[in-house]
Amino acid sequence: MKKLILIAHPRPDESVVHKQWMAEAAKQPENYTLHNICTAYPDGNIDILSEQQLIENHDELIIQFPCFWFSTPPLLKQWQDDVIRRGWAFGGGTAMRGKRVRLAVSAGMREQSYSVQGRMACTLAGLLLPFECVCKFIDAHYDGFHAFYGTQDDADDPEYQDKIALNTRQYMEFLRN
């Protein structure tokens, strides 16, 4: 069964990294379903039953988003609140039990900023800990994340382009595993 890549990027066409990731995954429609909730629900009115069915029809959920202010884009938080509900995912519901959940995340600053000794005094894994906690709560299997660091760097720099190309290959390997 295919993997669902749930994208929560309000402006994917402006993101060099996410645009590359989506373009590569889209080349394999037999393996991946790409679903951008920001495009699907620009008004914020999420079709809860449709989203739940989409998740149920896939073996794995990969949530892809840019870190906005060290958190998720607002619509992703709303999606979590609306879709991952009592009676479906927990509290008698078992739809997420055993489902593998992973993250694909872009971060504005470079990787060294996301360390205990770095500028943020916190790792990216630490910022993403709420996802792991939610997965434990709903009995899903949180299986880590793939990241691209440094989205604020100069996108026209040839070294940056090489970095994106390498990271996109790593992203595709992450998806395959």
PDB file of N, CA and C in Angstrom, residues 64-156:
ATOM      1  N   GLN A  64       4.940  16.374   6.358  1.00  0.00           N
ATOM      2  CA  GLN A  64       6.004  17.230   5.820  1.00  0.00           C
ATOM      3  C   GLN A  64       5.624  18.692   6.004  1.00  0.00           C
ATOM      4  N   PHE A  65       6.529  19.453   6.609  1.00  0.00           N
ATOM      5  CA  PHE A  65       6.220  20.860   6.875  1.00  0.00           C
ATOM      6  C   PHE A  65       7.488  21.665   7.155  1.00  0.00           C
ATOM      7  N   PRO A  66       7.393  22.987   6.994  1.00  0.00           N
ATOM      8  CA  PRO A  66       8.479  23.860   7.428  1.00  0.00           C
ATOM      9  C   PRO A  66       8.272  24.221   8.898  1.00  0.00           C
ATOM     10  N   CYS A  67       9.341  24.329   9.636  1.00  0.00           N
ATOM     11  CA  CYS A  67       9.225  24.832  11.009  1.00  0.00           C
ATOM     12  C   CYS A  67       8.961  26.330  10.929  1.00  0.00           C
ATOM     13  N   PHE A  68       7.840  26.739  11.472  1.00  0.00           N
ATOM     14  CA  PHE A  68       7.490  28.157  11.546  1.00  0.00           C
ATOM     15  C   PHE A  68       7.587  28.564  12.996  1.00  0.00           C
ATOM     16  N   TRP A  69       8.467  29.489  13.302  1.00  0.00           N
ATOM     17  CA  TRP A  69       8.647  29.948  14.676  1.00  0.00           C
ATOM     18  C   TRP A  69       8.798  28.764  15.640  1.00  0.00           C
ATOM     19  N   PHE A  70       9.611  27.793  15.200  1.00  0.00           N
ATOM     20  CA  PHE A  70       9.968  26.636  16.027  1.00  0.00           C
ATOM     21  C   PHE A  70       8.753  25.777  16.346  1.00  0.00           C
ATOM     22  N   SER A  71       7.813  25.769  15.444  1.00  0.00           N
ATOM     23  CA  SER A  71       6.585  24.998  15.603  1.00  0.00           C
ATOM     24  C   SER A  71       6.081  24.618  14.211  1.00  0.00           C
ATOM     25  N   THR A  72       4.853  24.145  14.167  1.00  0.00           N
ATOM     26  CA  THR A  72       4.239  23.776  12.893  1.00  0.00           C
ATOM     27  C   THR A  72       3.478  24.960  12.310  1.00  0.00           C
ATOM     28  N   PRO A  73       3.213  24.932  11.010  1.00  0.00           N
ATOM     29  CA  PRO A  73       2.294  25.922  10.455  1.00  0.00           C
ATOM     30  C   PRO A  73       0.928  25.774  11.145  1.00  0.00           C
ATOM     31  N   PRO A  74       0.198  26.865  11.318  1.00  0.00           N
ATOM     32  CA  PRO A  74      -1.060  26.818  12.072  1.00  0.00           C
ATOM     33  C   PRO A  74      -2.069  25.784  11.570  1.00  0.00           C
ATOM     34  N   LEU A  75      -2.177  25.612  10.250  1.00  0.00           N
ATOM     35  CA  LEU A  75      -3.168  24.663   9.741  1.00  0.00           C
ATOM     36  C   LEU A  75      -2.818  23.225  10.122  1.00  0.00           C
ATOM     37  N   LEU A  76      -1.542  22.908  10.262  1.00  0.00           N
ATOM     38  CA  LEU A  76      -1.170  21.559  10.690  1.00  0.00           C
ATOM     39  C   LEU A  76      -1.610  21.315  12.127  1.00  0.00           C
ATOM     40  N   LYS A  77      -1.446  22.288  12.983  1.00  0.00           N
ATOM     41  CA  LYS A  77      -1.924  22.138  14.366  1.00  0.00           C
ATOM     42  C   LYS A  77      -3.441  21.964  14.382  1.00  0.00           C
ATOM     43  N   GLN A  78      -4.135  22.748  13.566  1.00  0.00           N
ATOM     44  CA  GLN A  78      -5.591  22.598  13.482  1.00  0.00           C
ATOM     45  C   GLN A  78      -5.953  21.212  12.953  1.00  0.00           C
ATOM     46  N   TRP A  79      -5.218  20.740  11.944  1.00  0.00           N
ATOM     47  CA  TRP A  79      -5.453  19.410  11.380  1.00  0.00           C
ATOM     48  C   TRP A  79      -5.304  18.349  12.475  1.00  0.00           C
ATOM     49  N   GLN A  80      -4.243  18.462  13.271  1.00  0.00           N
ATOM     50  CA  GLN A  80      -4.047  17.509  14.368  1.00  0.00           C
ATOM     51  C   GLN A  80      -5.239  17.546  15.327  1.00  0.00           C
ATOM     52  N   ASP A  81      -5.640  18.739  15.712  1.00  0.00           N
ATOM     53  CA  ASP A  81      -6.746  18.887  16.666  1.00  0.00           C
ATOM     54  C   ASP A  81      -8.055  18.344  16.108  1.00  0.00           C
ATOM     55  N   ASP A  82      -8.300  18.576  14.812  1.00  0.00           N
ATOM     56  CA  ASP A  82      -9.566  18.172  14.204  1.00  0.00           C
ATOM     57  C   ASP A  82      -9.607  16.700  13.810  1.00  0.00           C
ATOM     58  N   VAL A  83      -8.523  16.193  13.246  1.00  0.00           N
ATOM     59  CA  VAL A  83      -8.522  14.851  12.646  1.00  0.00           C
ATOM     60  C   VAL A  83      -8.172  13.756  13.651  1.00  0.00           C
ATOM     61  N   ILE A  84      -7.187  13.987  14.493  1.00  0.00           N
ATOM     62  CA  ILE A  84      -6.747  12.972  15.459  1.00  0.00           C
ATOM     63  C   ILE A  84      -7.674  13.061  16.674  1.00  0.00           C
ATOM     64  N   ARG A  85      -8.863  12.503  16.527  1.00  0.00           N
ATOM     65  CA  ARG A  85      -9.904  12.696  17.542  1.00  0.00           C
ATOM     66  C   ARG A  85     -10.179  11.468  18.393  1.00  0.00           C
ATOM     67  N   ARG A  86     -10.771  11.784  19.520  1.00  0.00           N
ATOM     68  CA  ARG A  86     -11.285  10.753  20.434  1.00  0.00           C
ATOM     69  C   ARG A  86     -12.341   9.943  19.681  1.00  0.00           C
ATOM     70  N   GLY A  87     -12.293   8.658  19.859  1.00  0.00           N
ATOM     71  CA  GLY A  87     -13.235   7.778  19.194  1.00  0.00           C
ATOM     72  C   GLY A  87     -12.736   7.286  17.843  1.00  0.00           C
ATOM     73  N   TRP A  88     -11.752   7.969  17.286  1.00  0.00           N
ATOM     74  CA  TRP A  88     -11.147   7.526  16.028  1.00  0.00           C
ATOM     75  C   TRP A  88      -9.699   7.091  16.264  1.00  0.00           C
ATOM     76  N   ALA A  89      -8.904   7.946  16.891  1.00  0.00           N
ATOM     77  CA  ALA A  89      -7.483   7.648  17.100  1.00  0.00           C
ATOM     78  C   ALA A  89      -7.169   7.233  18.533  1.00  0.00           C
ATOM     79  N   PHE A  90      -8.045   7.544  19.453  1.00  0.00           N
ATOM     80  CA  PHE A  90      -7.839   7.206  20.866  1.00  0.00           C
ATOM     81  C   PHE A  90      -9.199   7.232  21.546  1.00  0.00           C
ATOM     82  N   GLY A  91      -9.224   6.919  22.834  1.00  0.00           N
ATOM     83  CA  GLY A  91     -10.486   6.950  23.567  1.00  0.00           C
ATOM     84  C   GLY A  91     -11.507   5.989  22.989  1.00  0.00           C
ATOM     85  N   GLY A  92     -11.066   4.792  22.692  1.00  0.00           N
ATOM     86  CA  GLY A  92     -11.938   3.793  22.091  1.00  0.00           C
ATOM     87  C   GLY A  92     -11.695   3.605  20.604  1.00  0.00           C
ATOM     88  N   GLY A  93     -11.071   4.583  19.959  1.00  0.00           N
ATOM     89  CA  GLY A  93     -10.734   4.453  18.545  1.00  0.00           C
ATOM     90  C   GLY A  93      -9.319   3.934  18.376  1.00  0.00           C
ATOM     91  N   THR A  94      -9.103   3.137  17.356  1.00  0.00           N
ATOM     92  CA  THR A  94      -7.791   2.515  17.158  1.00  0.00           C
ATOM     93  C   THR A  94      -7.241   2.728  15.745  1.00  0.00           C
ATOM     94  N   ALA A  95      -7.741   3.716  15.036  1.00  0.00           N
ATOM     95  CA  ALA A  95      -7.355   3.909  13.634  1.00  0.00           C
ATOM     96  C   ALA A  95      -5.855   4.125  13.442  1.00  0.00           C
ATOM     97  N   MET A  96      -5.191   4.685  14.429  1.00  0.00           N
ATOM     98  CA  MET A  96      -3.761   4.972  14.294  1.00  0.00           C
ATOM     99  C   MET A  96      -2.876   3.914  14.951  1.00  0.00           C
ATOM    100  N   ARG A  97      -3.485   2.947  15.604  1.00  0.00           N
ATOM    101  CA  ARG A  97      -2.709   1.931  16.324  1.00  0.00           C
ATOM    102  C   ARG A  97      -1.745   1.218  15.376  1.00  0.00           C
ATOM    103  N   GLY A  98      -0.468   1.285  15.714  1.00  0.00           N
ATOM    104  CA  GLY A  98       0.567   0.602  14.945  1.00  0.00           C
ATOM    105  C   GLY A  98       0.966   1.289  13.650  1.00  0.00           C
ATOM    106  N   LYS A  99       0.289   2.353  13.267  1.00  0.00           N
ATOM    107  CA  LYS A  99       0.610   3.043  12.014  1.00  0.00           C
ATOM    108  C   LYS A  99       1.948   3.774  12.169  1.00  0.00           C
ATOM    109  N   ARG A 100       2.808   3.611  11.201  1.00  0.00           N
ATOM    110  CA  ARG A 100       4.111   4.271  11.210  1.00  0.00           C
ATOM    111  C   ARG A 100       3.926   5.737  10.831  1.00  0.00           C
ATOM    112  N   VAL A 101       4.501   6.628  11.641  1.00  0.00           N
ATOM    113  CA  VAL A 101       4.428   8.069  11.411  1.00  0.00           C
ATOM    114  C   VAL A 101       5.850   8.627  11.426  1.00  0.00           C
ATOM    115  N   ARG A 102       6.180   9.374  10.377  1.00  0.00           N
ATOM    116  CA  ARG A 102       7.485  10.023  10.301  1.00  0.00           C
ATOM    117  C   ARG A 102       7.290  11.467   9.860  1.00  0.00           C
ATOM    118  N   LEU A 103       8.329  12.260  10.024  1.00  0.00           N
ATOM    119  CA  LEU A 103       8.269  13.676   9.689  1.00  0.00           C
ATOM    120  C   LEU A 103       9.356  14.028   8.681  1.00  0.00           C
ATOM    121  N   ALA A 104       9.039  14.971   7.803  1.00  0.00           N
ATOM    122  CA  ALA A 104      10.018  15.569   6.896  1.00  0.00           C
ATOM    123  C   ALA A 104       9.897  17.074   7.108  1.00  0.00           C
ATOM    124  N   VAL A 105      10.969  17.676   7.599  1.00  0.00           N
ATOM    125  CA  VAL A 105      10.901  19.043   8.114  1.00  0.00           C
ATOM    126  C   VAL A 105      12.021  19.901   7.531  1.00  0.00           C
ATOM    127  N   SER A 106      11.684  21.141   7.245  1.00  0.00           N
ATOM    128  CA  SER A 106      12.720  22.108   6.880  1.00  0.00           C
ATOM    129  C   SER A 106      12.830  23.132   8.002  1.00  0.00           C
ATOM    130  N   ALA A 107      14.051  23.576   8.231  1.00  0.00           N
ATOM    131  CA  ALA A 107      14.316  24.543   9.302  1.00  0.00           C
ATOM    132  C   ALA A 107      15.142  25.694   8.735  1.00  0.00           C
ATOM    133  N   GLY A 108      14.823  26.888   9.147  1.00  0.00           N
ATOM    134  CA  GLY A 108      15.475  28.075   8.609  1.00  0.00           C
ATOM    135  C   GLY A 108      16.955  28.174   8.908  1.00  0.00           C
ATOM    136  N   MET A 109      17.337  27.874  10.123  1.00  0.00           N
ATOM    137  CA  MET A 109      18.743  28.015  10.511  1.00  0.00           C
ATOM    138  C   MET A 109      19.529  26.745  10.198  1.00  0.00           C
ATOM    139  N   ARG A 110      20.819  26.890  10.217  1.00  0.00           N
ATOM    140  CA  ARG A 110      21.693  25.745   9.964  1.00  0.00           C
ATOM    141  C   ARG A 110      21.675  24.775  11.140  1.00  0.00           C
ATOM    142  N   GLU A 111      22.104  23.562  10.867  1.00  0.00           N
ATOM    143  CA  GLU A 111      22.016  22.482  11.856  1.00  0.00           C
ATOM    144  C   GLU A 111      22.731  22.807  13.162  1.00  0.00           C
ATOM    145  N   GLN A 112      23.875  23.460  13.105  1.00  0.00           N
ATOM    146  CA  GLN A 112      24.614  23.741  14.339  1.00  0.00           C
ATOM    147  C   GLN A 112      23.843  24.663  15.282  1.00  0.00           C
ATOM    148  N   SER A 113      22.894  25.422  14.761  1.00  0.00           N
ATOM    149  CA  SER A 113      22.058  26.273  15.628  1.00  0.00           C
ATOM    150  C   SER A 113      21.110  25.443  16.483  1.00  0.00           C
ATOM    151  N   TYR A 114      20.760  24.253  15.962  1.00  0.00           N
ATOM    152  CA  TYR A 114      19.829  23.370  16.675  1.00  0.00           C
ATOM    153  C   TYR A 114      20.614  22.328  17.470  1.00  0.00           C
ATOM    154  N   SER A 115      21.285  22.790  18.492  1.00  0.00           N
ATOM    155  CA  SER A 115      21.995  21.890  19.395  1.00  0.00           C
ATOM    156  C   SER A 115      21.960  22.518  20.782  1.00  0.00           C
ATOM    157  N   VAL A 116      22.264  21.728  21.778  1.00  0.00           N
ATOM    158  CA  VAL A 116      22.257  22.238  23.149  1.00  0.00           C
ATOM    159  C   VAL A 116      23.272  23.370  23.284  1.00  0.00           C
ATOM    160  N   GLN A 117      24.387  23.273  22.551  1.00  0.00           N
ATOM    161  CA  GLN A 117      25.407  24.311  22.602  1.00  0.00           C
ATOM    162  C   GLN A 117      25.165  25.410  21.562  1.00  0.00           C
ATOM    163  N   GLY A 118      24.213  25.223  20.683  1.00  0.00           N
ATOM    164  CA  GLY A 118      23.976  26.165  19.593  1.00  0.00           C
ATOM    165  C   GLY A 118      23.118  27.357  19.988  1.00  0.00           C
ATOM    166  N   ARG A 119      22.826  28.142  19.003  1.00  0.00           N
ATOM    167  CA  ARG A 119      22.081  29.380  19.212  1.00  0.00           C
ATOM    168  C   ARG A 119      20.731  29.150  19.885  1.00  0.00           C
ATOM    169  N   MET A 120      20.058  28.069  19.536  1.00  0.00           N
ATOM    170  CA  MET A 120      18.722  27.819  20.072  1.00  0.00           C
ATOM    171  C   MET A 120      18.742  27.004  21.371  1.00  0.00           C
ATOM    172  N   ALA A 121      19.887  26.453  21.727  1.00  0.00           N
ATOM    173  CA  ALA A 121      20.035  25.633  22.939  1.00  0.00           C
ATOM    174  C   ALA A 121      19.011  24.508  22.982  1.00  0.00           C
ATOM    175  N   CYS A 122      18.642  24.031  21.801  1.00  0.00           N
ATOM    176  CA  CYS A 122      17.642  22.969  21.682  1.00  0.00           C
ATOM    177  C   CYS A 122      17.858  22.271  20.344  1.00  0.00           C
ATOM    178  N   THR A 123      17.689  20.977  20.316  1.00  0.00           N
ATOM    179  CA  THR A 123      17.809  20.243  19.061  1.00  0.00           C
ATOM    180  C   THR A 123      16.487  20.280  18.301  1.00  0.00           C
ATOM    181  N   LEU A 124      16.552  19.993  17.017  1.00  0.00           N
ATOM    182  CA  LEU A 124      15.322  19.886  16.235  1.00  0.00           C
ATOM    183  C   LEU A 124      14.488  18.719  16.757  1.00  0.00           C
ATOM    184  N   ALA A 125      15.142  17.644  17.163  1.00  0.00           N
ATOM    185  CA  ALA A 125      14.414  16.511  17.756  1.00  0.00           C
ATOM    186  C   ALA A 125      13.634  16.965  18.986  1.00  0.00           C
ATOM    187  N   GLY A 126      14.215  17.860  19.760  1.00  0.00           N
ATOM    188  CA  GLY A 126      13.514  18.393  20.927  1.00  0.00           C
ATOM    189  C   GLY A 126      12.287  19.196  20.543  1.00  0.00           C
ATOM    190  N   LEU A 127      12.405  19.988  19.477  1.00  0.00           N
ATOM    191  CA  LEU A 127      11.257  20.766  19.011  1.00  0.00           C
ATOM    192  C   LEU A 127      10.140  19.869  18.476  1.00  0.00           C
ATOM    193  N   LEU A 128      10.520  18.706  17.948  1.00  0.00           N
ATOM    194  CA  LEU A 128       9.544  17.790  17.358  1.00  0.00           C
ATOM    195  C   LEU A 128       8.995  16.777  18.357  1.00  0.00           C
ATOM    196  N   LEU A 129       9.451  16.841  19.587  1.00  0.00           N
ATOM    197  CA  LEU A 129       9.019  15.896  20.619  1.00  0.00           C
ATOM    198  C   LEU A 129       7.496  15.786  20.765  1.00  0.00           C
ATOM    199  N   PRO A 130       6.721  16.862  20.617  1.00  0.00           N
ATOM    200  CA  PRO A 130       5.266  16.706  20.721  1.00  0.00           C
ATOM    201  C   PRO A 130       4.687  15.680  19.739  1.00  0.00           C
ATOM    202  N   PHE A 131       5.266  15.554  18.551  1.00  0.00           N
ATOM    203  CA  PHE A 131       4.790  14.541  17.609  1.00  0.00           C
ATOM    204  C   PHE A 131       5.006  13.140  18.166  1.00  0.00           C
ATOM    205  N   GLU A 132       6.176  12.931  18.745  1.00  0.00           N
ATOM    206  CA  GLU A 132       6.473  11.627  19.342  1.00  0.00           C
ATOM    207  C   GLU A 132       5.506  11.335  20.483  1.00  0.00           C
ATOM    208  N   CYS A 133       5.214  12.334  21.295  1.00  0.00           N
ATOM    209  CA  CYS A 133       4.279  12.156  22.415  1.00  0.00           C
ATOM    210  C   CYS A 133       2.878  11.825  21.919  1.00  0.00           C
ATOM    211  N   VAL A 134       2.417  12.524  20.893  1.00  0.00           N
ATOM    212  CA  VAL A 134       1.092  12.238  20.329  1.00  0.00           C
ATOM    213  C   VAL A 134       1.055  10.811  19.798  1.00  0.00           C
ATOM    214  N   CYS A 135       2.100  10.405  19.094  1.00  0.00           N
ATOM    215  CA  CYS A 135       2.141   9.039  18.560  1.00  0.00           C
ATOM    216  C   CYS A 135       2.059   8.008  19.679  1.00  0.00           C
ATOM    217  N   LYS A 136       2.767   8.236  20.757  1.00  0.00           N
ATOM    218  CA  LYS A 136       2.683   7.312  21.894  1.00  0.00           C
ATOM    219  C   LYS A 136       1.270   7.282  22.458  1.00  0.00           C
ATOM    220  N   PHE A 137       0.656   8.436  22.565  1.00  0.00           N
ATOM    221  CA  PHE A 137      -0.689   8.535  23.133  1.00  0.00           C
ATOM    222  C   PHE A 137      -1.719   7.784  22.291  1.00  0.00           C
ATOM    223  N   ILE A 138      -1.566   7.816  20.963  1.00  0.00           N
ATOM    224  CA  ILE A 138      -2.546   7.169  20.081  1.00  0.00           C
ATOM    225  C   ILE A 138      -2.066   5.800  19.596  1.00  0.00           C
ATOM    226  N   ASP A 139      -0.995   5.293  20.180  1.00  0.00           N
ATOM    227  CA  ASP A 139      -0.436   3.980  19.850  1.00  0.00           C
ATOM    228  C   ASP A 139       0.069   3.859  18.417  1.00  0.00           C
ATOM    229  N   ALA A 140       0.446   4.985  17.816  1.00  0.00           N
ATOM    230  CA  ALA A 140       1.096   4.954  16.507  1.00  0.00           C
ATOM    231  C   ALA A 140       2.591   4.737  16.736  1.00  0.00           C
ATOM    232  N   HIS A 141       3.302   4.409  15.679  1.00  0.00           N
ATOM    233  CA  HIS A 141       4.737   4.148  15.781  1.00  0.00           C
ATOM    234  C   HIS A 141       5.508   5.338  15.206  1.00  0.00           C
ATOM    235  N   TYR A 142       5.982   6.224  16.075  1.00  0.00           N
ATOM    236  CA  TYR A 142       6.796   7.356  15.631  1.00  0.00           C
ATOM    237  C   TYR A 142       8.166   6.826  15.242  1.00  0.00           C
ATOM    238  N   ASP A 143       8.600   7.155  14.027  1.00  0.00           N
ATOM    239  CA  ASP A 143       9.848   6.592  13.528  1.00  0.00           C
ATOM    240  C   ASP A 143      10.813   7.659  13.007  1.00  0.00           C
ATOM    241  N   GLY A 144      10.841   8.799  13.677  1.00  0.00           N
ATOM    242  CA  GLY A 144      11.873   9.786  13.399  1.00  0.00           C
ATOM    243  C   GLY A 144      11.540  10.779  12.307  1.00  0.00           C
ATOM    244  N   PHE A 145      12.585  11.504  11.896  1.00  0.00           N
ATOM    245  CA  PHE A 145      12.376  12.580  10.932  1.00  0.00           C
ATOM    246  C   PHE A 145      13.563  12.732   9.994  1.00  0.00           C
ATOM    247  N   HIS A 146      13.278  13.369   8.875  1.00  0.00           N
ATOM    248  CA  HIS A 146      14.293  13.806   7.922  1.00  0.00           C
ATOM    249  C   HIS A 146      14.250  15.329   7.934  1.00  0.00           C
ATOM    250  N   ALA A 147      15.404  15.965   7.875  1.00  0.00           N
ATOM    251  CA  ALA A 147      15.417  17.428   7.946  1.00  0.00           C
ATOM    252  C   ALA A 147      16.324  18.049   6.896  1.00  0.00           C
ATOM    253  N   PHE A 148      15.941  19.236   6.509  1.00  0.00           N
ATOM    254  CA  PHE A 148      16.805  20.120   5.737  1.00  0.00           C
ATOM    255  C   PHE A 148      16.992  21.366   6.582  1.00  0.00           C
ATOM    256  N   TYR A 149      18.235  21.681   6.879  1.00  0.00           N
ATOM    257  CA  TYR A 149      18.568  22.848   7.696  1.00  0.00           C
ATOM    258  C   TYR A 149      19.100  23.970   6.798  1.00  0.00           C
ATOM    259  N   GLY A 150      18.813  25.191   7.167  1.00  0.00           N
ATOM    260  CA  GLY A 150      19.405  26.329   6.475  1.00  0.00           C
ATOM    261  C   GLY A 150      18.594  26.853   5.310  1.00  0.00           C
ATOM    262  N   THR A 151      17.280  26.826   5.405  1.00  0.00           N
ATOM    263  CA  THR A 151      16.459  27.336   4.301  1.00  0.00           C
ATOM    264  C   THR A 151      16.618  28.838   4.113  1.00  0.00           C
ATOM    265  N   GLN A 152      17.164  29.523   5.105  1.00  0.00           N
ATOM    266  CA  GLN A 152      17.366  30.969   4.982  1.00  0.00           C
ATOM    267  C   GLN A 152      18.651  31.315   4.232  1.00  0.00           C
ATOM    268  N   ASP A 153      19.441  30.310   3.881  1.00  0.00           N
ATOM    269  CA  ASP A 153      20.670  30.553   3.127  1.00  0.00           C
ATOM    270  C   ASP A 153      20.330  31.016   1.708  1.00  0.00           C
ATOM    271  N   ASP A 154      21.322  31.481   0.988  1.00  0.00           N
ATOM    272  CA  ASP A 154      21.147  32.003  -0.371  1.00  0.00           C
ATOM    273  C   ASP A 154      20.836  30.871  -1.349  1.00  0.00           C
ATOM    274  N   ALA A 155      19.607  30.820  -1.830  1.00  0.00           N
ATOM    275  CA  ALA A 155      19.162  29.753  -2.728  1.00  0.00           C
ATOM    276  C   ALA A 155      19.852  29.802  -4.091  1.00  0.00           C
ATOM    277  N   ASP A 156      20.442  30.935  -4.457  1.00  0.00           N
ATOM    278  CA  ASP A 156      21.123  31.056  -5.749  1.00  0.00           C
ATOM    279  C   ASP A 156      22.575  30.589  -5.700  1.00  0.00           C
TER     280      ASP A 156
END
